[in-house]
Amino acid sequence: MKTPFDSPRSSTISRRTTENTGFTCAYCGRAVVALANGGYRNHCPYCLHSLHVDISAGDRANDCRALMRPVAVEHHSAKGYMIVHQCTGCGTYGRNRMADDPHHGDDLDSVLALMHPAVRDHEAAHRRRRNL
């Protein structure tokens, strides 16, 4: 006999309540609150660092557990802006969506500082094309 807990939707609800929790950032030590908009918080909104805990998104099965430092910002046509992280332990790269929570979203100054080299390179390429 099936119960309501056997449905895929209930596993999503269960996962949301167990994973969307606050934490203390392992890099900067600041208290990070859970997202209010129903998304999953997977990096610090202040310093943008994360932990290497997943093999596949959300599985928490990776034993590495090293810091993931933010190295770039990319735009994905379907997912929006993504923070690119590189693991300080094993060197693996990963991408996390920027948190767009209106009250606890990612710090815009940190995101812009991370984007600065990309913005500079984009503007330089634009000037070169214009001068051709």
mmCIF file with all atom_site columns, C-alpha atoms in Angstrom:
data_model
loop_
_atom_site.group_PDB
_atom_site.id
_atom_site.type_symbol
_atom_site.label_atom_id
_atom_site.label_alt_id
_atom_site.label_comp_id
_atom_site.label_asym_id
_atom_site.label_entity_id
_atom_site.label_seq_id
_atom_site.pdbx_PDB_ins_code
_atom_site.Cartn_x
_atom_site.Cartn_y
_atom_site.Cartn_z
_atom_site.occupancy
_atom_site.B_iso_or_equiv
_atom_site.pdbx_formal_charge
_atom_site.auth_seq_id
_atom_site.auth_comp_id
_atom_site.auth_asym_id
_atom_site.auth_atom_id
_atom_site.pdbx_PDB_model_num
ATOM 1   C CA . MET A 1 1   ? 0.000  0.000  0.000   1.00 0.00 ? 1   MET A CA 1
ATOM 2   C CA . LYS A 1 2   ? 1.373  3.403  -1.006  1.00 0.00 ? 2   LYS A CA 1
ATOM 3   C CA . THR A 1 3   ? 1.498  6.245  1.463   1.00 0.00 ? 3   THR A CA 1
ATOM 4   C CA . PRO A 1 4   ? 1.656  9.977  0.675   1.00 0.00 ? 4   PRO A CA 1
ATOM 5   C CA . PHE A 1 5   ? 5.368  9.778  1.537   1.00 0.00 ? 5   PHE A CA 1
ATOM 6   C CA . ASP A 1 6   ? 6.019  7.487  -1.446  1.00 0.00 ? 6   ASP A CA 1
ATOM 7   C CA . SER A 1 7   ? 5.387  10.233 -4.002  1.00 0.00 ? 7   SER A CA 1
ATOM 8   C CA . PRO A 1 8   ? 8.261  12.188 -5.602  1.00 0.00 ? 8   PRO A CA 1
ATOM 9   C CA . ARG A 1 9   ? 6.699  15.439 -4.416  1.00 0.00 ? 9   ARG A CA 1
ATOM 10  C CA . SER A 1 10  ? 6.832  14.456 -0.758  1.00 0.00 ? 10  SER A CA 1
ATOM 11  C CA . SER A 1 11  ? 10.536 13.587 -1.060  1.00 0.00 ? 11  SER A CA 1
ATOM 12  C CA . THR A 1 12  ? 11.061 17.093 -2.450  1.00 0.00 ? 12  THR A CA 1
ATOM 13  C CA . ILE A 1 13  ? 9.200  18.599 0.493   1.00 0.00 ? 13  ILE A CA 1
ATOM 14  C CA . SER A 1 14  ? 11.152 16.461 2.941   1.00 0.00 ? 14  SER A CA 1
ATOM 15  C CA . ARG A 1 15  ? 14.438 17.411 1.271   1.00 0.00 ? 15  ARG A CA 1
ATOM 16  C CA . ARG A 1 16  ? 13.486 21.098 1.331   1.00 0.00 ? 16  ARG A CA 1
ATOM 17  C CA . THR A 1 17  ? 12.857 21.080 5.059   1.00 0.00 ? 17  THR A CA 1
ATOM 18  C CA . THR A 1 18  ? 16.020 19.137 5.895   1.00 0.00 ? 18  THR A CA 1
ATOM 19  C CA . GLU A 1 19  ? 18.445 20.901 3.526   1.00 0.00 ? 19  GLU A CA 1
ATOM 20  C CA . ASN A 1 20  ? 17.216 24.489 3.485   1.00 0.00 ? 20  ASN A CA 1
ATOM 21  C CA . THR A 1 21  ? 18.724 25.336 6.842   1.00 0.00 ? 21  THR A CA 1
ATOM 22  C CA . GLY A 1 22  ? 21.056 28.014 8.111   1.00 0.00 ? 22  GLY A CA 1
ATOM 23  C CA . PHE A 1 23  ? 24.746 27.394 8.740   1.00 0.00 ? 23  PHE A CA 1
ATOM 24  C CA . THR A 1 24  ? 27.977 29.065 9.784   1.00 0.00 ? 24  THR A CA 1
ATOM 25  C CA . CYS A 1 25  ? 30.311 29.798 6.863   1.00 0.00 ? 25  CYS A CA 1
ATOM 26  C CA . ALA A 1 26  ? 33.494 27.719 7.084   1.00 0.00 ? 26  ALA A CA 1
ATOM 27  C CA . TYR A 1 27  ? 35.463 30.523 5.391   1.00 0.00 ? 27  TYR A CA 1
ATOM 28  C CA . CYS A 1 28  ? 34.334 33.835 6.914   1.00 0.00 ? 28  CYS A CA 1
ATOM 29  C CA . GLY A 1 29  ? 32.540 32.509 10.009  1.00 0.00 ? 29  GLY A CA 1
ATOM 30  C CA . ARG A 1 30  ? 29.359 34.515 9.457   1.00 0.00 ? 30  ARG A CA 1
ATOM 31  C CA . ALA A 1 31  ? 25.943 33.121 10.308  1.00 0.00 ? 31  ALA A CA 1
ATOM 32  C CA . VAL A 1 32  ? 23.964 32.353 7.144   1.00 0.00 ? 32  VAL A CA 1
ATOM 33  C CA . VAL A 1 33  ? 20.178 32.048 7.295   1.00 0.00 ? 33  VAL A CA 1
ATOM 34  C CA . ALA A 1 34  ? 18.082 29.712 5.170   1.00 0.00 ? 34  ALA A CA 1
ATOM 35  C CA . LEU A 1 35  ? 16.537 31.141 2.016   1.00 0.00 ? 35  LEU A CA 1
ATOM 36  C CA . ALA A 1 36  ? 12.971 32.339 2.515   1.00 0.00 ? 36  ALA A CA 1
ATOM 37  C CA . ASN A 1 37  ? 11.953 31.854 -1.126  1.00 0.00 ? 37  ASN A CA 1
ATOM 38  C CA . GLY A 1 38  ? 12.092 28.045 -1.034  1.00 0.00 ? 38  GLY A CA 1
ATOM 39  C CA . GLY A 1 39  ? 15.462 27.674 -2.757  1.00 0.00 ? 39  GLY A CA 1
ATOM 40  C CA . TYR A 1 40  ? 18.472 25.855 -1.367  1.00 0.00 ? 40  TYR A CA 1
ATOM 41  C CA . ARG A 1 41  ? 21.329 27.789 0.195   1.00 0.00 ? 41  ARG A CA 1
ATOM 42  C CA . ASN A 1 42  ? 24.580 26.210 -1.000  1.00 0.00 ? 42  ASN A CA 1
ATOM 43  C CA . HIS A 1 43  ? 27.096 29.012 -0.516  1.00 0.00 ? 43  HIS A CA 1
ATOM 44  C CA . CYS A 1 44  ? 27.717 31.946 1.801   1.00 0.00 ? 44  CYS A CA 1
ATOM 45  C CA . PRO A 1 45  ? 25.988 35.104 0.554   1.00 0.00 ? 45  PRO A CA 1
ATOM 46  C CA . TYR A 1 46  ? 28.719 37.314 2.057   1.00 0.00 ? 46  TYR A CA 1
ATOM 47  C CA . CYS A 1 47  ? 32.004 35.788 0.844   1.00 0.00 ? 47  CYS A CA 1
ATOM 48  C CA . LEU A 1 48  ? 30.428 33.417 -1.767  1.00 0.00 ? 48  LEU A CA 1
ATOM 49  C CA . HIS A 1 49  ? 32.458 30.398 -0.552  1.00 0.00 ? 49  HIS A CA 1
ATOM 50  C CA . SER A 1 50  ? 30.934 26.931 -0.435  1.00 0.00 ? 50  SER A CA 1
ATOM 51  C CA . LEU A 1 51  ? 31.931 23.431 0.694   1.00 0.00 ? 51  LEU A CA 1
ATOM 52  C CA . HIS A 1 52  ? 32.658 20.490 -1.602  1.00 0.00 ? 52  HIS A CA 1
ATOM 53  C CA . VAL A 1 53  ? 29.951 18.162 -0.290  1.00 0.00 ? 53  VAL A CA 1
ATOM 54  C CA . ASP A 1 54  ? 28.101 16.945 -3.416  1.00 0.00 ? 54  ASP A CA 1
ATOM 55  C CA . ILE A 1 55  ? 28.981 14.507 -6.166  1.00 0.00 ? 55  ILE A CA 1
ATOM 56  C CA . SER A 1 56  ? 25.616 15.131 -7.850  1.00 0.00 ? 56  SER A CA 1
ATOM 57  C CA . ALA A 1 57  ? 23.586 18.195 -6.912  1.00 0.00 ? 57  ALA A CA 1
ATOM 58  C CA . GLY A 1 58  ? 22.089 17.795 -3.447  1.00 0.00 ? 58  GLY A CA 1
ATOM 59  C CA . ASP A 1 59  ? 23.376 14.294 -2.660  1.00 0.00 ? 59  ASP A CA 1
ATOM 60  C CA . ARG A 1 60  ? 25.885 15.341 0.069   1.00 0.00 ? 60  ARG A CA 1
ATOM 61  C CA . ALA A 1 61  ? 27.889 12.206 -0.854  1.00 0.00 ? 61  ALA A CA 1
ATOM 62  C CA . ASN A 1 62  ? 31.337 13.742 -1.441  1.00 0.00 ? 62  ASN A CA 1
ATOM 63  C CA . ASP A 1 63  ? 33.966 12.973 1.183   1.00 0.00 ? 63  ASP A CA 1
ATOM 64  C CA . CYS A 1 64  ? 36.227 15.862 0.083   1.00 0.00 ? 64  CYS A CA 1
ATOM 65  C CA . ARG A 1 65  ? 34.519 18.522 2.275   1.00 0.00 ? 65  ARG A CA 1
ATOM 66  C CA . ALA A 1 66  ? 37.163 21.154 1.350   1.00 0.00 ? 66  ALA A CA 1
ATOM 67  C CA . LEU A 1 67  ? 36.340 24.809 0.744   1.00 0.00 ? 67  LEU A CA 1
ATOM 68  C CA . MET A 1 68  ? 35.072 25.772 -2.694  1.00 0.00 ? 68  MET A CA 1
ATOM 69  C CA . ARG A 1 69  ? 36.374 29.267 -3.495  1.00 0.00 ? 69  ARG A CA 1
ATOM 70  C CA . PRO A 1 70  ? 34.470 31.510 -5.894  1.00 0.00 ? 70  PRO A CA 1
ATOM 71  C CA . VAL A 1 71  ? 36.463 32.100 -9.091  1.00 0.00 ? 71  VAL A CA 1
ATOM 72  C CA . ALA A 1 72  ? 34.000 33.522 -11.640 1.00 0.00 ? 72  ALA A CA 1
ATOM 73  C CA . VAL A 1 73  ? 30.426 34.410 -12.492 1.00 0.00 ? 73  VAL A CA 1
ATOM 74  C CA . GLU A 1 74  ? 28.772 32.986 -15.584 1.00 0.00 ? 74  GLU A CA 1
ATOM 75  C CA . HIS A 1 75  ? 25.360 33.439 -17.135 1.00 0.00 ? 75  HIS A CA 1
ATOM 76  C CA . HIS A 1 76  ? 23.294 30.391 -18.039 1.00 0.00 ? 76  HIS A CA 1
ATOM 77  C CA . SER A 1 77  ? 20.342 31.020 -20.352 1.00 0.00 ? 77  SER A CA 1
ATOM 78  C CA . ALA A 1 78  ? 17.960 28.870 -18.289 1.00 0.00 ? 78  ALA A CA 1
ATOM 79  C CA . LYS A 1 79  ? 19.358 29.185 -14.760 1.00 0.00 ? 79  LYS A CA 1
ATOM 80  C CA . GLY A 1 80  ? 20.503 32.804 -14.678 1.00 0.00 ? 80  GLY A CA 1
ATOM 81  C CA . TYR A 1 81  ? 23.745 33.917 -13.076 1.00 0.00 ? 81  TYR A CA 1
ATOM 82  C CA . MET A 1 82  ? 25.919 31.152 -11.665 1.00 0.00 ? 82  MET A CA 1
ATOM 83  C CA . ILE A 1 83  ? 28.869 31.409 -9.293  1.00 0.00 ? 83  ILE A CA 1
ATOM 84  C CA . VAL A 1 84  ? 31.737 29.189 -10.416 1.00 0.00 ? 84  VAL A CA 1
ATOM 85  C CA . HIS A 1 85  ? 33.646 27.575 -7.563  1.00 0.00 ? 85  HIS A CA 1
ATOM 86  C CA . GLN A 1 86  ? 36.931 25.695 -7.515  1.00 0.00 ? 86  GLN A CA 1
ATOM 87  C CA . CYS A 1 87  ? 37.654 23.193 -4.753  1.00 0.00 ? 87  CYS A CA 1
ATOM 88  C CA . THR A 1 88  ? 40.725 24.079 -2.708  1.00 0.00 ? 88  THR A CA 1
ATOM 89  C CA . GLY A 1 89  ? 41.221 20.389 -1.927  1.00 0.00 ? 89  GLY A CA 1
ATOM 90  C CA . CYS A 1 90  ? 40.856 18.475 -5.189  1.00 0.00 ? 90  CYS A CA 1
ATOM 91  C CA . GLY A 1 91  ? 40.592 21.249 -7.785  1.00 0.00 ? 91  GLY A CA 1
ATOM 92  C CA . THR A 1 92  ? 37.119 20.284 -9.043  1.00 0.00 ? 92  THR A CA 1
ATOM 93  C CA . TYR A 1 93  ? 34.966 23.062 -10.503 1.00 0.00 ? 93  TYR A CA 1
ATOM 94  C CA . GLY A 1 94  ? 31.276 23.472 -9.746  1.00 0.00 ? 94  GLY A CA 1
ATOM 95  C CA . ARG A 1 95  ? 28.524 25.989 -10.402 1.00 0.00 ? 95  ARG A CA 1
ATOM 96  C CA . ASN A 1 96  ? 25.834 27.270 -8.053  1.00 0.00 ? 96  ASN A CA 1
ATOM 97  C CA . ARG A 1 97  ? 22.958 29.573 -8.870  1.00 0.00 ? 97  ARG A CA 1
ATOM 98  C CA . MET A 1 98  ? 23.147 32.989 -7.298  1.00 0.00 ? 98  MET A CA 1
ATOM 99  C CA . ALA A 1 99  ? 20.688 33.373 -4.456  1.00 0.00 ? 99  ALA A CA 1
ATOM 100 C CA . ASP A 1 100 ? 18.027 35.891 -5.406  1.00 0.00 ? 100 ASP A CA 1
ATOM 101 C CA . ASP A 1 101 ? 16.185 35.963 -2.103  1.00 0.00 ? 101 ASP A CA 1
ATOM 102 C CA . PRO A 1 102 ? 15.008 39.573 -1.605  1.00 0.00 ? 102 PRO A CA 1
ATOM 103 C CA . HIS A 1 103 ? 16.070 39.612 2.055   1.00 0.00 ? 103 HIS A CA 1
ATOM 104 C CA . HIS A 1 104 ? 19.070 37.253 2.136   1.00 0.00 ? 104 HIS A CA 1
ATOM 105 C CA . GLY A 1 105 ? 20.406 37.178 -1.408  1.00 0.00 ? 105 GLY A CA 1
ATOM 106 C CA . ASP A 1 106 ? 24.055 37.202 -2.417  1.00 0.00 ? 106 ASP A CA 1
ATOM 107 C CA . ASP A 1 107 ? 26.042 40.321 -1.566  1.00 0.00 ? 107 ASP A CA 1
ATOM 108 C CA . LEU A 1 108 ? 26.131 42.396 -4.745  1.00 0.00 ? 108 LEU A CA 1
ATOM 109 C CA . ASP A 1 109 ? 29.535 43.934 -3.930  1.00 0.00 ? 109 ASP A CA 1
ATOM 110 C CA . SER A 1 110 ? 31.066 40.443 -3.583  1.00 0.00 ? 110 SER A CA 1
ATOM 111 C CA . VAL A 1 111 ? 29.502 39.346 -6.871  1.00 0.00 ? 111 VAL A CA 1
ATOM 112 C CA . LEU A 1 112 ? 30.692 42.481 -8.687  1.00 0.00 ? 112 LEU A CA 1
ATOM 113 C CA . ALA A 1 113 ? 34.208 42.067 -7.282  1.00 0.00 ? 113 ALA A CA 1
ATOM 114 C CA . LEU A 1 114 ? 34.221 38.505 -8.580  1.00 0.00 ? 114 LEU A CA 1
ATOM 115 C CA . MET A 1 115 ? 32.923 39.683 -11.954 1.00 0.00 ? 115 MET A CA 1
ATOM 116 C CA . HIS A 1 116 ? 35.413 42.547 -12.246 1.00 0.00 ? 116 HIS A CA 1
ATOM 117 C CA . PRO A 1 117 ? 38.059 40.621 -14.250 1.00 0.00 ? 117 PRO A CA 1
ATOM 118 C CA . ALA A 1 118 ? 35.352 39.260 -16.555 1.00 0.00 ? 118 ALA A CA 1
ATOM 119 C CA . VAL A 1 119 ? 33.844 42.719 -17.033 1.00 0.00 ? 119 VAL A CA 1
ATOM 120 C CA . ARG A 1 120 ? 37.287 44.184 -17.734 1.00 0.00 ? 120 ARG A CA 1
ATOM 121 C CA . ASP A 1 121 ? 38.090 41.430 -20.273 1.00 0.00 ? 121 ASP A CA 1
ATOM 122 C CA . HIS A 1 122 ? 34.690 41.855 -21.949 1.00 0.00 ? 122 HIS A CA 1
ATOM 123 C CA . GLU A 1 123 ? 35.153 45.624 -22.263 1.00 0.00 ? 123 GLU A CA 1
ATOM 124 C CA . ALA A 1 124 ? 38.675 45.182 -23.668 1.00 0.00 ? 124 ALA A CA 1
ATOM 125 C CA . ALA A 1 125 ? 37.392 42.708 -26.274 1.00 0.00 ? 125 ALA A CA 1
ATOM 126 C CA . HIS A 1 126 ? 34.576 45.103 -27.164 1.00 0.00 ? 126 HIS A CA 1
ATOM 127 C CA . ARG A 1 127 ? 37.073 47.956 -27.691 1.00 0.00 ? 127 ARG A CA 1
ATOM 128 C CA . ARG A 1 128 ? 39.268 45.727 -29.876 1.00 0.00 ? 128 ARG A CA 1
ATOM 129 C CA . ARG A 1 129 ? 36.285 44.763 -32.052 1.00 0.00 ? 129 ARG A CA 1
ATOM 130 C CA . ARG A 1 130 ? 35.245 48.402 -32.367 1.00 0.00 ? 130 ARG A CA 1
ATOM 131 C CA . ASN A 1 131 ? 38.743 49.418 -33.496 1.00 0.00 ? 131 ASN A CA 1
ATOM 132 C CA . LEU A 1 132 ? 38.935 46.743 -36.218 1.00 0.00 ? 132 LEU A CA 1
#
